[in-house]
Short mmCIF file of C-alpha atoms in Angstrom, two decimals:
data_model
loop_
_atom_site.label_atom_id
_atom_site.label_comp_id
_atom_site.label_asym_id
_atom_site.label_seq_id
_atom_site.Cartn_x
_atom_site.Cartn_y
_atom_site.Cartn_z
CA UNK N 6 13.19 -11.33 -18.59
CA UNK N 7 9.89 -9.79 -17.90
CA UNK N 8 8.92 -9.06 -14.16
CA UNK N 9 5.24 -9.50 -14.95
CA UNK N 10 3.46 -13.02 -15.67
CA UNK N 11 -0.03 -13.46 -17.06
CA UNK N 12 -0.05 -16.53 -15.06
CA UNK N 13 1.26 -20.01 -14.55
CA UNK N 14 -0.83 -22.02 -17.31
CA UNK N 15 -4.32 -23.42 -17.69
CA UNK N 16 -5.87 -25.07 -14.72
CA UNK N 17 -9.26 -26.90 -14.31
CA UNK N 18 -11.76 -24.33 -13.74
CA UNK N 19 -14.00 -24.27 -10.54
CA UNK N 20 -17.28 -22.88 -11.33
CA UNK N 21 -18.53 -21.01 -8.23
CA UNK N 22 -19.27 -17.51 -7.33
CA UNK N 23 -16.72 -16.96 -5.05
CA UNK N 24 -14.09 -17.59 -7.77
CA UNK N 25 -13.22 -14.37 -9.95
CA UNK N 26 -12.99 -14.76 -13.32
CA UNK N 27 -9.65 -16.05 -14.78
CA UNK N 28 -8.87 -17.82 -11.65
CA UNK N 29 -8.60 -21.59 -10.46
CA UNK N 30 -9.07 -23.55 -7.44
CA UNK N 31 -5.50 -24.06 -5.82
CA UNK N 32 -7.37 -26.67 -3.31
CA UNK N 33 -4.94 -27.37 -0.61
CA UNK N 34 -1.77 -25.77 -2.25
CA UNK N 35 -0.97 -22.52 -0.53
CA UNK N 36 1.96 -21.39 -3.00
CA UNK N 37 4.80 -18.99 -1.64
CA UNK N 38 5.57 -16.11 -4.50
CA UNK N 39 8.02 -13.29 -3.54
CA UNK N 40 10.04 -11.02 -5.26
CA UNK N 41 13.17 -11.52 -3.41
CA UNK N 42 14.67 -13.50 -0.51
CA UNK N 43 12.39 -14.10 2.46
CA UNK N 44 13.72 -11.44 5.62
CA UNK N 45 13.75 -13.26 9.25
CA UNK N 46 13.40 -10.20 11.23
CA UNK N 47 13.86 -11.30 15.41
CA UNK N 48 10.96 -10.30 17.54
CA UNK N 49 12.63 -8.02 19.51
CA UNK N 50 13.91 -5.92 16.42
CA UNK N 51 10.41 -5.97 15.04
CA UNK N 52 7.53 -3.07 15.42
CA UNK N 53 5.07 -1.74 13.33
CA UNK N 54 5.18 2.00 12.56
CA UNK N 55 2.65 4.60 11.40
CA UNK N 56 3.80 7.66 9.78
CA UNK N 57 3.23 10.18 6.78
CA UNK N 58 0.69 12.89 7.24
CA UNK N 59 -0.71 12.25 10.45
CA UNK N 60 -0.95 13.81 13.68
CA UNK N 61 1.94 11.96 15.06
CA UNK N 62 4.09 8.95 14.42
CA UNK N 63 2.41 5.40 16.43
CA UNK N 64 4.62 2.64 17.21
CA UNK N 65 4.20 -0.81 18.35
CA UNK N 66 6.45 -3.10 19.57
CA UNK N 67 6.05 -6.97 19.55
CA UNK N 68 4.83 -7.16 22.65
CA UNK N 69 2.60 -4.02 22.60
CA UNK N 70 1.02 -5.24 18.68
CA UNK N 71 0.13 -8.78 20.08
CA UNK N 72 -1.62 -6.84 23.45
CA UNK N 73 -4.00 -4.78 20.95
CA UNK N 74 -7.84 -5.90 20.19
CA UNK N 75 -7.20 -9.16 17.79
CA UNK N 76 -9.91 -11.07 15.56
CA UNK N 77 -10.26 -14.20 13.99
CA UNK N 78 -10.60 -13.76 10.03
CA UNK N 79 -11.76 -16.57 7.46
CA UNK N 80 -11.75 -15.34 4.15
CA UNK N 81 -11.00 -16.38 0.29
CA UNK N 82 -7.81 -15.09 -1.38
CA UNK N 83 -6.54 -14.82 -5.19
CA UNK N 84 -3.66 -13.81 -6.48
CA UNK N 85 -2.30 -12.25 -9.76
CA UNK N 86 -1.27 -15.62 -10.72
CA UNK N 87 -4.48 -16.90 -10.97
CA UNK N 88 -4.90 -18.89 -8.12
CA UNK N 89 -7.18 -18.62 -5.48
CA UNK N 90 -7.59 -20.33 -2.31
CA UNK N 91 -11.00 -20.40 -0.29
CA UNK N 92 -11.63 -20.47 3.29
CA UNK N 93 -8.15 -19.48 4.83
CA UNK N 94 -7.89 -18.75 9.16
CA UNK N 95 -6.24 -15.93 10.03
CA UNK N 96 -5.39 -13.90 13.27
CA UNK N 97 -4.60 -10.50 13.75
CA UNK N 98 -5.38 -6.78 14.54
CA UNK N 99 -7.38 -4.73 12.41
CA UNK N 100 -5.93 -2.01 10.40
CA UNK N 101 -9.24 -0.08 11.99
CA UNK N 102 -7.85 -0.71 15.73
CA UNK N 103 -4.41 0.84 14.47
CA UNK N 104 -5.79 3.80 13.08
CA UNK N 105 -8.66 4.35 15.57
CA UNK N 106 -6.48 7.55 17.52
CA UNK N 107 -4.84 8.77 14.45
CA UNK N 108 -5.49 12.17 12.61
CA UNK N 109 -5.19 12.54 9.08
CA UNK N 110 -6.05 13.88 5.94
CA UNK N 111 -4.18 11.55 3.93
CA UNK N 112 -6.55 9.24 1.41
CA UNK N 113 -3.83 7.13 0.53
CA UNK N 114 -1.47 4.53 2.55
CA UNK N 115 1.66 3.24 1.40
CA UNK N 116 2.51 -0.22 2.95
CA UNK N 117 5.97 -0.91 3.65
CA UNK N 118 8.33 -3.76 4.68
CA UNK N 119 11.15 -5.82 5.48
CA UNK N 120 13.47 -6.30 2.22
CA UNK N 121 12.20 -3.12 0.89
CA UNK N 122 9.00 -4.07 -0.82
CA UNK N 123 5.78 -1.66 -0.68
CA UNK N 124 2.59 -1.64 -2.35
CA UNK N 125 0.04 1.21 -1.92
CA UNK N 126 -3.68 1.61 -1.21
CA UNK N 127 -6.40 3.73 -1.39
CA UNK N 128 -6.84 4.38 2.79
CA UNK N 129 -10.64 3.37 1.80
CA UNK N 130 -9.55 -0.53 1.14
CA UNK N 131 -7.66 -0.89 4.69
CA UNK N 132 -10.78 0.34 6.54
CA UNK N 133 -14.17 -0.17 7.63
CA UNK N 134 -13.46 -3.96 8.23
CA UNK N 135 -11.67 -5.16 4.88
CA UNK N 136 -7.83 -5.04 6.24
CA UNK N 137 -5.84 -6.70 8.54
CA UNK N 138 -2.36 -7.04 10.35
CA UNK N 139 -2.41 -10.65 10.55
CA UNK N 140 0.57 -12.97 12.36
CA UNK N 141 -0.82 -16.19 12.69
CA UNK N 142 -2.26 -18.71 9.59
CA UNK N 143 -4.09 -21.91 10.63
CA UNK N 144 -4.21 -21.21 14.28
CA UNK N 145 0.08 -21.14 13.66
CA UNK N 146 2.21 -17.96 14.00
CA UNK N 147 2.47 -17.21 10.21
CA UNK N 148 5.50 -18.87 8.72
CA UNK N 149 7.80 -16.28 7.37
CA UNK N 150 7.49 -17.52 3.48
CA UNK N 151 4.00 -16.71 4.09
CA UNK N 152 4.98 -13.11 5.15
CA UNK N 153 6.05 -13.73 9.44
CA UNK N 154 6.39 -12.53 11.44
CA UNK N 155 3.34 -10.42 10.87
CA UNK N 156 1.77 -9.65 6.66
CA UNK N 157 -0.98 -7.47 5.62
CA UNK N 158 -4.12 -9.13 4.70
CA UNK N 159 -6.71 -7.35 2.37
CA UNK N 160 -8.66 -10.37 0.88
CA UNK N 161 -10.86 -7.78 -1.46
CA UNK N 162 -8.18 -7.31 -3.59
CA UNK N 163 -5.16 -9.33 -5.60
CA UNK N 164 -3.01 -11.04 -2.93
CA UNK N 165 0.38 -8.78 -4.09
CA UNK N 166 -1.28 -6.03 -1.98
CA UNK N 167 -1.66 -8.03 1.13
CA UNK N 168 2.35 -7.01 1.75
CA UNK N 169 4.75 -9.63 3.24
CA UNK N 170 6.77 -8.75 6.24
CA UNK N 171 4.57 -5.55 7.11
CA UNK N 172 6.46 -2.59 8.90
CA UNK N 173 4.23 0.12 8.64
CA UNK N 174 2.27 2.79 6.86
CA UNK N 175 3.12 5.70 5.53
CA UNK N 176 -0.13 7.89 4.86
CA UNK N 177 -0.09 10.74 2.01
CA UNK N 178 -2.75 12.34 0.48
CA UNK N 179 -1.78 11.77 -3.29
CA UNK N 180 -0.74 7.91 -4.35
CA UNK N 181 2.49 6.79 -4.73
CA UNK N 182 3.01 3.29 -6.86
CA UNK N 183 4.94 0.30 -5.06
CA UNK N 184 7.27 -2.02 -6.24
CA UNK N 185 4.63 -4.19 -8.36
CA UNK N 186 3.05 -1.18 -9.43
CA UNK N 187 6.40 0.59 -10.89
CA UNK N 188 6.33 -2.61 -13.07
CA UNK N 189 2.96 -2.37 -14.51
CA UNK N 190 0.87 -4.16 -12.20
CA UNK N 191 -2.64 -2.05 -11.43
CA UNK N 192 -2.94 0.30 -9.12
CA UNK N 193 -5.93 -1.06 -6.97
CA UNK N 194 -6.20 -4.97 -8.06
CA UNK N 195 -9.65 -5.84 -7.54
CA UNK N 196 -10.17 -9.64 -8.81
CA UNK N 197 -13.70 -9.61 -9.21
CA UNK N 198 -12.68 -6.48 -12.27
CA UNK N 199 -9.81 -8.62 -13.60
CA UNK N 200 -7.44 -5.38 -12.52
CA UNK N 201 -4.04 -7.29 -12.87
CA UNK N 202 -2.33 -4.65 -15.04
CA UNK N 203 -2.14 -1.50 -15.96
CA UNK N 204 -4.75 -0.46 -18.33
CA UNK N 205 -6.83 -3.59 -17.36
#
């Protein structure tokens, strides 16, 4: 059985120009996707780690993540699958307050999480305002299904790289596929380019 889908079927088309091409309007449906079973991690074993080529490890706790600078985000999302979903709440620290002490060359972030998944980025997609650490959805602490404790959030780009269950990043300067990636998804996803696979 192949790990990559081209989709779920035809759906009714919205035509606006916030929708990418080849996607539909999910409307009120927030679908849960995952690649495994869904981790329930307790708060106090939780933190949030920054590692890889940088000046020096950073750690958060719980306590000390929900104490940093937080915003309130409202963006689209759309996933590989071809749905897309407009106007979501989210609340959370910016991947710009995490990395506002920390010294590095890399160019490149891998994300990493509970159950073992990863995905990677260019560092130039989790900054300048287009990534977040989010833990709440709809003014709710996110549900884990949805990725809770505490998921990535990168709207810009197909919703496999905004990584469920976030535990960190390890920065490098050359790229290193994740787990999608290994299986022939692309290696940046942008929706608005169509980039769901490899060679796309």
């Amino acid at each position: 059985m192949s790990l990559v889908s081209r989709g779920f079927g035809r759906r009714e088309q919205r035509r606006d120009e916030r929708l990418p091409p080849g996607q539909y309007d999910a409307g009120d449906v927030f679908p849960v996707l995952s690649a495994g079973p869904t981790p329930h991690t307790p708060l106090t074993e939780w933190d949030l780690t920054i590692q890889g080529e940088v000046d020096g490890p950073r750690r958060w706790t719980w306590e000390e993540f929900r104490e940093l600078p937080r915003e309130a985000v409202s963006v689209d999302i759309h996933c590989v699958t071809k749905w897309s979903k407009f106007d979501t709440h989210w609340e959370g620290v910016a991947v710009d307050t995490l990395l506002a002490d920390v010294r590095t060359e890399s160019e490149y972030a891998l994300a990493f999480c509970d159950g073992g998944y990863t995905t990677n980025h260019r560092l130039s997609d989790l900054t300048d305002g287009r990534a977040w650490v989010v833990d709440t959805y709809d003014g709710q602490p996110l549900a884990p299904e949805h990725g809770g404790p505490a998921r990535l959030l990168v709207p810009h780009l197909y919703f496999w790289k905004s990584a469920k269950w976030l535990r960190g990043f390890a920065l490098t300067r050359f790229n290193e596929p994740g787990f999608w990636e290994t299986f022939g998804y692309h290696d940046r996803g942008d929706p608005w380019l169509e980039q769901r696979y490899s060679g796309d």
